[in-house]
Coordinates of C-alpha atoms in Angstrom, one line a residue:
M415 CA -46.2 -1.9 0.0
A416 CA -45.4 1.8 0.6
E417 CA -48.0 3.9 2.3
H418 CA -49.6 6.7 0.3
S419 CA -49.6 10.0 2.1
V420 CA -53.1 11.4 2.9
V421 CA -53.9 14.5 0.9
R422 CA -55.9 17.1 2.8
R423 CA -57.3 20.5 1.8
L424 CA -59.3 23.2 3.5
M425 CA -62.5 23.2 1.3
A426 CA -66.0 24.6 1.3
V427 CA -68.4 21.6 0.9
M428 CA -72.0 22.0 -0.3
A429 CA -74.5 19.1 0.3
A430 CA -77.9 19.3 -1.5
D431 CA -80.9 17.0 -1.3
V432 CA -84.3 17.0 -2.9
V433 CA -87.2 17.5 -0.4
G434 CA -89.8 14.7 -0.4
Y435 CA -88.2 12.8 -3.2
S436 CA -89.5 9.4 -2.3
T437 CA -93.1 10.7 -2.0
M438 CA -92.8 12.4 -5.4
M439 CA -91.5 9.3 -7.0
R440 CA -94.4 7.2 -5.7
A441 CA -96.9 9.8 -7.0
D442 CA -95.3 10.4 -10.4
E443 CA -92.0 8.6 -11.2
A444 CA -91.6 9.8 -14.8
G445 CA -92.6 13.4 -14.0
T446 CA -90.3 13.6 -11.0
L447 CA -87.3 12.3 -13.0
A448 CA -88.0 14.8 -15.8
A449 CA -88.3 17.6 -13.3
L450 CA -85.0 16.6 -11.6
K451 CA -83.2 16.4 -14.9
R452 CA -84.5 19.9 -15.9
H453 CA -83.5 21.4 -12.5
R454 CA -80.0 20.0 -12.8
E455 CA -79.6 21.2 -16.4
T456 CA -81.1 24.7 -16.1
V457 CA -80.5 25.6 -12.4
F458 CA -78.1 23.5 -10.4
D459 CA -75.3 22.6 -12.8
P460 CA -75.1 26.2 -14.3
A461 CA -74.9 27.7 -10.9
V462 CA -72.1 25.3 -9.8
A463 CA -70.1 26.2 -13.0
R464 CA -70.7 29.9 -12.6
Y465 CA -69.3 29.9 -9.1
R466 CA -66.4 27.5 -9.9
G467 CA -67.6 24.6 -8.0
R468 CA -66.8 20.9 -8.8
L469 CA -69.6 18.4 -8.7
V470 CA -68.0 15.6 -6.7
K471 CA -70.8 13.1 -7.1
L472 CA -74.5 12.6 -7.3
I473 CA -76.0 10.6 -4.5
G474 CA -79.5 9.4 -5.5
D475 CA -81.5 12.6 -5.4
G476 CA -78.7 14.6 -3.8
A477 CA -75.4 16.1 -4.8
L478 CA -72.0 16.9 -3.2
V479 CA -70.1 19.9 -4.5
E480 CA -66.7 21.3 -3.5
F481 CA -65.5 24.9 -3.7
S482 CA -62.1 26.5 -3.1
S483 CA -63.9 29.7 -2.0
V484 CA -66.5 29.6 0.8
L485 CA -68.1 32.8 -0.6
D486 CA -68.6 31.1 -3.9
A487 CA -70.2 28.2 -2.2
V488 CA -72.7 30.4 -0.4
N489 CA -73.5 32.5 -3.4
C490 CA -74.0 29.4 -5.5
A491 CA -76.5 28.0 -3.0
V492 CA -78.3 31.3 -2.8
A493 CA -78.5 31.4 -6.6
V494 CA -79.9 27.8 -6.7
Q495 CA -82.6 28.5 -4.1
Q496 CA -83.6 31.8 -5.5
A497 CA -84.0 30.3 -9.0
Q498 CA -86.7 27.9 -7.6
K499 CA -89.2 30.8 -7.7
E500 CA -88.6 31.2 -11.4
Q501 CA -89.0 27.5 -12.5
A502 CA -91.4 27.1 -15.4
D503 CA -94.7 25.6 -14.6
D504 CA -94.9 22.8 -17.3
G505 CA -96.9 20.3 -15.2
T506 CA -93.9 18.5 -13.8
P507 CA -93.4 18.3 -10.0
A508 CA -91.6 21.3 -8.5
I509 CA -88.1 20.5 -7.2
R510 CA -87.2 22.0 -3.8
L511 CA -83.8 21.5 -2.2
R512 CA -82.3 21.6 1.2
I513 CA -78.7 22.8 1.2
G514 CA -76.0 22.6 3.8
I515 CA -72.5 24.2 3.6
N516 CA -69.5 23.6 5.8
L517 CA -65.9 24.8 5.6
G518 CA -63.4 22.2 6.9
D519 CA -60.5 19.8 6.1
V520 CA -61.4 17.1 3.7
I521 CA -59.5 14.0 2.6
I522 CA -59.0 13.8 -1.2
D523 CA -59.1 10.3 -2.7
G524 CA -59.0 10.5 -6.5
D525 CA -62.0 12.5 -7.6
D526 CA -63.9 11.8 -4.3
I527 CA -63.7 13.6 -1.0
Y528 CA -64.6 12.5 2.5
G529 CA -63.9 13.3 6.2
D530 CA -65.5 15.5 8.9
G531 CA -65.7 18.5 6.6
V532 CA -68.0 16.5 4.3
N533 CA -70.0 14.8 7.1
V534 CA -70.8 18.1 8.8
A535 CA -72.1 19.5 5.5
A536 CA -74.4 16.6 5.1
R537 CA -75.7 17.0 8.7
L538 CA -76.3 20.7 8.0
E539 CA -78.3 19.9 4.9
G540 CA -80.7 17.9 7.0
Q541 CA -81.2 20.9 9.3
A542 CA -82.1 23.3 6.5
E543 CA -85.7 24.2 5.7
P544 CA -87.2 23.1 2.4
G545 CA -85.9 25.6 -0.2
G546 CA -83.4 27.0 2.4
I547 CA -79.8 26.9 3.3
C548 CA -78.0 26.0 6.5
I549 CA -74.4 26.9 7.2
S550 CA -71.9 26.2 10.0
S551 CA -70.5 29.0 12.2
I552 CA -67.1 28.9 10.5
V553 CA -68.8 29.5 7.1
R554 CA -70.7 32.5 8.5
E555 CA -67.6 33.9 10.1
S556 CA -65.6 33.4 7.0
I557 CA -68.0 35.2 4.7
G558 CA -68.5 38.1 7.1
S559 CA -70.6 40.7 5.4
R560 CA -69.5 39.8 1.9
A561 CA -72.5 37.6 1.0
D562 CA -75.6 39.1 -0.5
V563 CA -78.0 37.6 2.1
V564 CA -78.3 37.6 5.9
F565 CA -78.3 34.4 7.9
S566 CA -80.2 34.1 11.1
D567 CA -78.9 32.2 14.2
G568 CA -80.4 28.7 14.3
G569 CA -78.9 27.9 17.7
E570 CA -76.9 24.9 18.7
V571 CA -78.1 21.4 17.7
L572 CA -76.8 17.9 18.4
V573 CA -76.6 15.9 15.2
K574 CA -76.0 12.3 14.4
N575 CA -72.4 10.9 14.8
L576 CA -71.1 14.2 16.1
G577 CA -70.3 14.2 19.8
Q578 CA -70.4 18.0 20.2
P579 CA -73.3 20.2 19.4
I580 CA -72.8 22.6 16.5
R581 CA -74.1 26.1 16.0
L582 CA -75.8 26.7 12.7
W583 CA -77.2 29.6 10.7
K584 CA -80.1 29.6 8.3
W585 CA -81.5 31.5 5.3
H586 CA -84.6 31.1 3.3
P587 CA -85.7 33.2 0.3
E588 CA -89.3 33.5 1.6
T589 CA -88.3 34.8 5.0
A590 CA -85.2 36.8 3.9
F591 CA -85.1 40.6 4.4
A592 CA -86.5 42.5 1.4
S593 CA -83.4 44.7 1.5
E594 CA -81.3 41.8 0.4
A595 CA -82.8 42.0 -3.1
V596 CA -81.3 45.4 -3.6
S597 CA -78.1 44.8 -1.7
P598 CA -75.2 47.0 -3.1
S599 CA -73.3 43.8 -3.7
A600 CA -76.1 42.0 -5.5
A601 CA -74.8 43.1 -8.9
R602 CA -71.7 40.9 -8.2
R603 CA -73.7 37.8 -7.7
D604 CA -73.5 36.8 -11.4
H605 CA -69.9 37.8 -11.7
P606 CA -67.8 35.9 -9.1
R607 CA -64.4 37.4 -8.4
T608 CA -61.8 36.6 -11.1
A609 CA -58.9 34.7 -9.6
I610 CA -55.4 34.1 -11.1
A611 CA -52.2 32.2 -10.3
V612 CA -48.9 33.2 -11.8
L613 CA -46.6 30.2 -12.2
A614 CA -42.9 30.6 -11.9
F615 CA -41.6 31.7 -15.4
D616 CA -39.2 29.2 -16.9
N617 CA -35.5 30.3 -17.0
L618 CA -34.3 29.8 -20.6
S619 CA -31.0 31.5 -20.1
R620 CA -27.9 29.4 -20.6
N621 CA -26.8 30.0 -17.1
P622 CA -28.9 28.1 -14.5
E623 CA -27.8 30.6 -11.9
E624 CA -30.0 33.1 -13.7
E625 CA -33.0 31.4 -11.9
Y626 CA -33.2 34.3 -9.4
F627 CA -33.9 36.7 -12.3
S628 CA -36.8 34.8 -13.8
D629 CA -38.2 34.2 -10.3
G630 CA -37.8 37.8 -9.4
I631 CA -39.6 39.1 -12.6
T632 CA -42.4 36.6 -11.9
E633 CA -42.8 37.9 -8.4
D634 CA -42.9 41.5 -9.6
I635 CA -45.7 40.6 -12.0
I636 CA -47.6 38.9 -9.1
T637 CA -47.1 42.0 -7.0
D638 CA -48.4 44.3 -9.8
L639 CA -51.5 42.1 -10.4
S640 CA -52.1 42.0 -6.6
K641 CA -52.7 45.8 -6.7
V642 CA -55.9 45.3 -8.7
G643 CA -58.7 45.2 -6.2
S644 CA -61.1 43.4 -8.5
L645 CA -58.7 40.5 -9.0
L646 CA -57.9 37.7 -6.6
V647 CA -54.2 36.8 -6.9
I648 CA -52.6 33.6 -5.4
A649 CA -49.5 34.4 -3.4
R650 CA -46.0 33.4 -4.7
N651 CA -45.4 30.6 -2.2
S652 CA -48.4 28.6 -3.4
S653 CA -48.1 29.3 -7.1
F654 CA -44.3 28.5 -7.0
A655 CA -45.1 25.1 -5.5
Y656 CA -45.6 23.9 -9.1
K657 CA -42.2 25.0 -10.2
G658 CA -40.3 22.3 -12.2
T659 CA -43.4 20.2 -12.6
N660 CA -45.6 19.4 -15.7
T661 CA -48.9 19.7 -13.8
D662 CA -52.0 20.0 -16.0
I663 CA -53.2 23.6 -15.9
R664 CA -56.7 22.4 -15.1
V665 CA -55.4 20.6 -12.0
V666 CA -53.5 23.8 -11.0
G667 CA -56.7 25.7 -11.4
R668 CA -58.7 23.3 -9.3
E669 CA -56.1 23.0 -6.5
L670 CA -55.5 26.8 -6.3
G671 CA -59.2 27.7 -6.9
V672 CA -58.4 30.1 -9.8
T673 CA -60.2 30.9 -13.1
H674 CA -57.0 31.7 -15.0
V675 CA -53.3 30.8 -14.9
L676 CA -50.4 32.9 -16.3
E677 CA -47.2 31.1 -17.3
G678 CA -44.2 32.0 -19.4
S679 CA -40.5 32.1 -19.9
I680 CA -37.6 34.5 -19.6
R681 CA -34.3 34.5 -21.5
R682 CA -31.6 37.1 -20.6
A683 CA -28.6 37.5 -22.9
G684 CA -26.3 40.4 -22.0
E685 CA -28.4 43.6 -21.9
R686 CA -31.3 42.0 -23.8
V687 CA -34.2 40.1 -22.4
R688 CA -37.0 38.1 -24.0
I689 CA -40.2 37.4 -22.1
T690 CA -43.0 35.3 -23.3
A691 CA -46.3 35.1 -21.4
Q692 CA -49.5 33.3 -22.0
L693 CA -52.8 33.5 -20.1
I694 CA -54.8 30.2 -19.9
D695 CA -58.4 29.5 -18.9
A696 CA -58.0 27.1 -16.0
S697 CA -61.4 25.5 -16.6
D698 CA -60.5 23.8 -19.9
G699 CA -56.8 24.6 -20.5
S700 CA -57.5 26.9 -23.5
H701 CA -55.2 29.8 -24.4
V702 CA -56.8 33.2 -23.8
W703 CA -53.9 35.5 -24.7
A704 CA -50.2 35.2 -25.5
D705 CA -47.4 37.6 -26.4
R706 CA -43.6 38.0 -26.6
Y707 CA -41.5 40.9 -25.6
D708 CA -37.9 41.5 -26.9
R709 CA -36.5 44.5 -25.1
E710 CA -33.4 46.1 -23.6
L711 CA -32.9 45.2 -19.9
T712 CA -33.5 48.8 -19.0
D713 CA -37.1 48.3 -20.2
I714 CA -37.9 45.5 -17.8
F715 CA -40.3 47.6 -15.7
A716 CA -42.2 48.7 -18.8
V717 CA -42.6 45.1 -19.9
Q718 CA -44.0 44.1 -16.5
D719 CA -46.4 47.0 -16.7
E720 CA -47.5 46.0 -20.2
V721 CA -48.1 42.3 -19.2
T722 CA -50.2 43.4 -16.1
K723 CA -52.3 45.9 -18.0
R724 CA -52.9 43.5 -20.9
I725 CA -54.1 40.8 -18.5
V726 CA -56.5 43.3 -16.9
D727 CA -57.8 44.2 -20.4
V728 CA -58.3 40.6 -21.4
L729 CA -60.1 39.7 -18.2
K730 CA -62.3 42.8 -18.7
L731 CA -61.4 44.3 -15.4
K732 CA -61.2 48.0 -14.7
L733 CA -58.3 49.8 -13.0
T734 CA -59.0 52.7 -10.8
P735 CA -56.7 55.7 -11.5
A736 CA -54.9 55.0 -8.3
E737 CA -54.3 51.3 -9.2
A738 CA -53.1 52.3 -12.7
G739 CA -50.6 54.8 -11.2
R740 CA -49.2 52.2 -8.7
I741 CA -48.7 49.6 -11.4
G742 CA -46.8 52.0 -13.6
V743 CA -44.2 53.1 -10.9
V744 CA -40.5 52.7 -11.9
P745 CA -38.7 52.0 -8.6
T746 CA -35.2 52.5 -9.9
H747 CA -33.4 53.4 -13.1
S748 CA -30.4 51.3 -12.1
T749 CA -30.7 47.8 -13.7
A750 CA -27.7 46.7 -11.6
A751 CA -29.3 47.8 -8.4
H752 CA -32.5 46.0 -9.3
D753 CA -30.6 42.9 -10.2
L754 CA -29.0 42.9 -6.8
F755 CA -32.3 43.5 -5.1
L756 CA -33.7 40.4 -6.9
R757 CA -30.8 38.3 -5.8
G758 CA -31.2 39.5 -2.2
R759 CA -34.9 38.9 -2.1
E760 CA -34.5 35.4 -3.6
A761 CA -32.0 34.6 -0.9
L762 CA -34.3 35.9 1.8
L763 CA -37.2 33.9 0.6
S764 CA -35.2 30.7 0.3
S765 CA -36.7 27.8 2.1
A766 CA -33.2 27.1 3.5
N767 CA -33.6 29.9 6.1
T768 CA -29.9 29.7 7.0
K769 CA -27.4 32.3 8.1
E770 CA -25.6 31.9 4.8
M771 CA -28.8 33.0 2.9
F772 CA -29.2 35.8 5.4
D773 CA -25.6 37.0 4.9
Q774 CA -26.1 36.9 1.1
A775 CA -29.3 38.9 1.3
L776 CA -27.7 41.6 3.5
D777 CA -24.8 41.9 1.1
C778 CA -27.0 42.2 -2.0
F779 CA -29.3 44.8 -0.4
N780 CA -26.5 47.0 0.8
R781 CA -24.7 46.9 -2.6
A782 CA -28.0 47.8 -4.3
I783 CA -28.4 50.8 -2.0
E784 CA -24.8 51.9 -2.8
L785 CA -25.7 51.9 -6.5
D786 CA -29.0 53.8 -6.0
P787 CA -29.5 55.3 -2.5
D788 CA -33.1 56.4 -3.4
Y789 CA -34.2 52.8 -4.3
A790 CA -36.7 52.0 -1.5
E791 CA -37.1 48.3 -1.9
P792 CA -33.6 47.2 -0.8
Y793 CA -34.3 49.1 2.5
V794 CA -37.4 47.0 3.0
G795 CA -35.2 44.0 2.2
L796 CA -32.9 45.0 5.0
A797 CA -35.8 45.6 7.4
H798 CA -37.1 42.1 6.6
A799 CA -33.7 40.5 7.0
Y800 CA -33.1 42.1 10.4
N801 CA -36.6 41.2 11.5
R802 CA -35.7 37.6 10.6
D803 CA -32.5 37.9 12.6
F804 CA -34.6 39.1 15.6
Q805 CA -36.4 35.8 15.4
N806 CA -33.4 33.5 14.6
K807 CA -30.6 35.2 16.5
W808 CA -28.0 34.6 13.7
L809 CA -26.0 37.8 14.6
D810 CA -26.4 37.5 18.3
R811 CA -27.1 41.2 18.6
S812 CA -29.7 43.1 20.6
D813 CA -30.6 45.8 18.1
S814 CA -32.0 43.8 15.2
M815 CA -35.5 45.0 15.8
A816 CA -34.3 48.6 16.0
L817 CA -32.5 48.2 12.7
S818 CA -35.6 46.7 11.1
A819 CA -37.6 49.7 12.3
R820 CA -34.9 52.2 11.0
Y821 CA -34.7 50.7 7.5
T822 CA -38.5 50.5 7.3
A823 CA -38.8 54.2 8.1
I824 CA -36.2 55.0 5.4
A825 CA -38.2 52.9 2.8
M826 CA -41.5 54.6 3.7
E827 CA -39.8 58.0 3.4
K828 CA -38.4 57.2 -0.1
A829 CA -41.6 55.4 -1.4
P830 CA -44.7 56.3 0.7
D831 CA -46.9 53.9 -1.3
L832 CA -44.7 50.8 -1.0
P833 CA -47.1 48.1 0.5
Y834 CA -44.3 45.9 1.8
A835 CA -42.8 48.8 3.8
H836 CA -46.2 49.4 5.5
Y837 CA -46.5 45.7 6.2
M838 CA -43.0 45.7 7.9
D839 CA -44.0 48.7 9.9
G840 CA -47.1 46.9 11.1
L841 CA -45.1 43.8 11.9
I842 CA -42.6 45.8 14.0
K843 CA -45.3 47.6 15.9
F844 CA -47.1 44.3 16.5
W845 CA -44.0 42.8 18.3
Q846 CA -43.6 46.1 20.2
G847 CA -47.2 45.5 21.5
D848 CA -48.7 48.6 19.9
L849 CA -51.7 46.8 18.2
A850 CA -53.5 50.0 17.3
A851 CA -50.6 51.4 15.4
S852 CA -49.9 48.0 13.8
T853 CA -53.4 47.8 12.6
A854 CA -53.2 51.3 11.0
S855 CA -50.0 50.3 9.1
I856 CA -51.5 47.0 8.0
E857 CA -54.7 48.7 6.7
R858 CA -52.5 51.1 4.7
A859 CA -50.6 48.1 3.2
L860 CA -53.9 46.5 2.2
A861 CA -55.2 49.7 0.7
L862 CA -52.2 49.6 -1.6
N863 CA -52.3 45.9 -2.2
P864 CA -55.6 44.2 -1.5
N865 CA -54.2 40.7 -2.2
F866 CA -51.3 41.0 0.3
A867 CA -51.8 37.6 2.1
M868 CA -49.3 38.2 4.9
A869 CA -50.9 41.6 5.7
I870 CA -54.4 40.0 5.7
G871 CA -53.1 37.3 8.0
M872 CA -51.5 39.9 10.2
R873 CA -54.8 41.8 10.5
G874 CA -56.2 38.5 11.8
L875 CA -53.4 38.1 14.3
E876 CA -54.1 41.6 15.7
K877 CA -57.7 40.6 16.3
I878 CA -56.7 37.4 18.0
Y879 CA -54.2 39.1 20.4
G880 CA -56.4 42.1 20.8
G881 CA -59.2 40.0 22.3
R882 CA -61.5 39.5 19.4
P883 CA -60.6 36.0 18.2
L884 CA -63.7 35.0 16.2
E885 CA -63.4 38.3 14.2
A886 CA -60.1 37.0 13.0
I887 CA -61.6 34.0 11.2
P888 CA -62.6 35.8 7.9
D889 CA -59.1 37.4 7.5
L890 CA -57.3 34.2 8.3
S891 CA -59.6 32.2 5.9
L892 CA -58.9 34.8 3.1
A893 CA -55.2 34.6 3.7
L894 CA -55.4 30.8 3.5
R895 CA -57.5 31.2 0.3
L896 CA -54.6 33.3 -1.2
E897 CA -52.0 30.8 0.1
P898 CA -53.9 27.4 -0.3
I899 CA -50.8 25.3 -0.5
M900 CA -48.1 27.0 1.7
G901 CA -50.4 28.9 4.0
H902 CA -50.5 26.3 6.7
Q903 CA -49.5 28.8 9.4
Y904 CA -52.9 30.3 9.0
R905 CA -54.4 27.0 10.2
H906 CA -52.5 27.5 13.4
F907 CA -53.9 30.9 14.0
I908 CA -57.4 29.8 13.1
G909 CA -56.9 27.1 15.8
T910 CA -55.7 29.8 18.2
A911 CA -58.8 31.9 17.5
Y912 CA -61.1 28.9 18.3
L913 CA -59.1 28.0 21.4
L914 CA -59.5 31.5 22.8
A915 CA -63.2 31.5 21.9
G916 CA -63.7 28.2 23.9
R917 CA -64.5 26.2 20.8
F918 CA -62.0 23.5 21.6
E919 CA -63.1 20.8 19.1
D920 CA -62.7 23.3 16.2
A921 CA -59.3 24.3 17.6
V922 CA -58.2 20.7 17.7
Q923 CA -59.2 20.1 14.1
S924 CA -57.3 23.3 13.0
F925 CA -54.1 22.4 15.0
E926 CA -54.1 18.9 13.7
A927 CA -54.5 20.1 10.1
R928 CA -51.5 22.5 10.6
I929 CA -49.3 19.7 12.0
Q930 CA -50.3 17.4 9.1
A931 CA -49.1 20.1 6.7
S932 CA -46.1 21.2 8.7
P933 CA -44.9 18.5 11.1
N934 CA -42.0 20.4 12.6
T935 CA -44.0 23.0 14.5
D936 CA -43.5 23.5 18.3
L937 CA -46.1 26.1 19.2
T938 CA -48.9 24.4 17.3
R939 CA -48.3 21.2 19.3
G940 CA -48.3 23.2 22.6
M941 CA -51.6 24.9 21.7
L942 CA -53.1 21.5 20.7
I943 CA -52.1 20.1 24.1
A944 CA -53.9 23.0 25.7
A945 CA -57.1 22.4 23.6
L946 CA -57.0 18.7 24.4
G947 CA -56.6 19.6 28.1
H948 CA -59.7 21.7 28.1
L949 CA -61.6 18.7 26.5
G950 CA -60.2 16.2 29.0
R951 CA -58.6 14.1 26.2
L952 CA -55.5 13.3 28.3
E953 CA -54.3 10.3 26.3
E954 CA -54.2 12.3 23.1
A955 CA -52.4 15.1 24.9
R956 CA -49.7 12.7 26.2
R957 CA -49.1 11.5 22.6
V958 CA -48.7 15.0 21.3
R959 CA -46.4 15.9 24.2
A960 CA -44.2 12.9 23.4
D961 CA -44.0 14.0 19.8
L962 CA -43.1 17.5 20.9
Q963 CA -40.4 16.2 23.3
A964 CA -38.9 14.1 20.6
A965 CA -38.8 16.9 18.0
N966 CA -37.4 19.5 20.4
P967 CA -36.3 18.3 23.9
R968 CA -35.4 21.8 25.0
Y969 CA -38.7 23.5 24.0
S970 CA -40.7 25.3 26.6
F971 CA -44.3 26.1 25.8
A972 CA -44.7 28.4 28.8
E973 CA -41.7 30.5 27.7
H974 CA -43.0 30.7 24.1
L975 CA -46.5 31.6 25.3
A976 CA -45.1 34.3 27.5
R977 CA -43.6 36.0 24.4
L978 CA -46.9 36.3 22.6
P979 CA -48.4 39.9 22.7
F980 CA -51.8 39.2 24.3
K981 CA -53.6 42.5 25.1
N982 CA -55.5 40.6 27.8
P983 CA -53.3 38.5 30.1
Q984 CA -56.3 36.3 30.9
D985 CA -56.2 34.9 27.3
A986 CA -52.7 33.6 27.9
T987 CA -53.8 32.3 31.3
M988 CA -56.7 30.3 29.7
I989 CA -54.4 28.6 27.3
R990 CA -51.9 27.8 30.0
Q991 CA -54.6 26.4 32.2
G992 CA -55.6 24.0 29.4
F993 CA -52.0 22.7 29.2
E994 CA -51.9 22.3 33.0
K995 CA -55.2 20.3 33.0
T996 CA -53.3 17.5 31.2
G997 CA -51.0 17.1 34.2
L998 CA -48.0 17.2 31.9
R999 CA -44.8 19.0 32.6
D1000 CA -43.8 21.8 30.3

């Protein structure tokens, strides 16, 4: 019998339990059951639905709930506990809960979940005060200052079945700061951030080679929506993972953690294009809005603009004047140049990552520039391509990074508000070791596109290599939120942050999760060996080293580590010492 692969997800898990349930049942069984039913119907279940949670199961007097967003999990728990004060006094016993929240990898088995991510949530629930909430450090780091309440440090505790002590953080409505009640973000509590995924539009053209065009238009719509700060937009790599499948929209919504899904089709015939688009409520699969556009190919940017603004209207979001202006930008009046750019970008984003794809991308970008020298995006394409050559050495030339910088500068000159150009500028300066300048460029990219997952992730990297590893966790967790399926590289960097912070158990969990999602990774295995070395888990380290040797016999962890731009050399030394503690040869 074939083995089934284990499905894992990074998930926020909330465990809740009724305080003193057994005593209440002995005193008034009927009244307790009535009170519990009322609490679930009027408080608990509505809060879970409002914050897009999924009730995994009821366990006696307790409940287990999963969330794609850790902020939603915390805000849901706060809403539940604050609502306790407002329960009607009808003579039935008062229901008080303890709630624990953890963020971690869980194993999905049908509709059930289990694993350490779940176990820690349950242990945290037991540490919460009656009517209060207890969260793990990773939850607190992930939400940063975005929650509407302030958690106090509960110190480190040793809990059942966990070998390492865990640091926890607590909140209780009766001891919370009064200022929380009038927090500037309190108004958002009842309106969780709307989230959308744009699935790859179907190519209905007669020529299957037109796939690049439908994919390119889809990505342009994703980019336009990403410029709306009040909307959370899943990145292309994760939303395109469903391409060619017939996955139920409700499943897509659950797996990507979104409230809405946009899907559609594109048919191009000569100089005419027909685009259909439909917006679907991911909770129940119902259609919210649909439309069809029959236009000349020269109107393609106007169609994308209309689709984006119509979605914003339907979702009752408000565009700032700056956002409206950025969405309406026409980057070129040459349809041929735009077509070449789409071909080049599709080649560059191909999973093949070969020299042939690289050569095709270069050719398309250069030809697009010949047709419209003022079209900024092909210059960014060239900058991206040469940056990839810097890493892959396809051309065996020493000036690839210099060329990447040159084309980035040209792009920013021609289009100062192009987010991808500022991201590339930040990436180049990062590899040049100028973290301050890199941060400035990344912040500019995010001001123009708040949903830019790669830029958010880069901001986290700058904090890691700049000596502030734990400050990187919220950024990396948000990047993973925007890239829930294909963002496994962020698990590596979360592991690196924990490794540098001396939280070796957490580092091991993150590295192992990354390897599970992407088995062919050298650096993650090297970092995992270092974390295991610091923990003295030598047998495990030897197994990982054997896997690394088998996958890449010529790989040198020491050489790879030396290339990383640590601002403080002691950080690299600490990692290297962990590897050396295993007694293994690099």
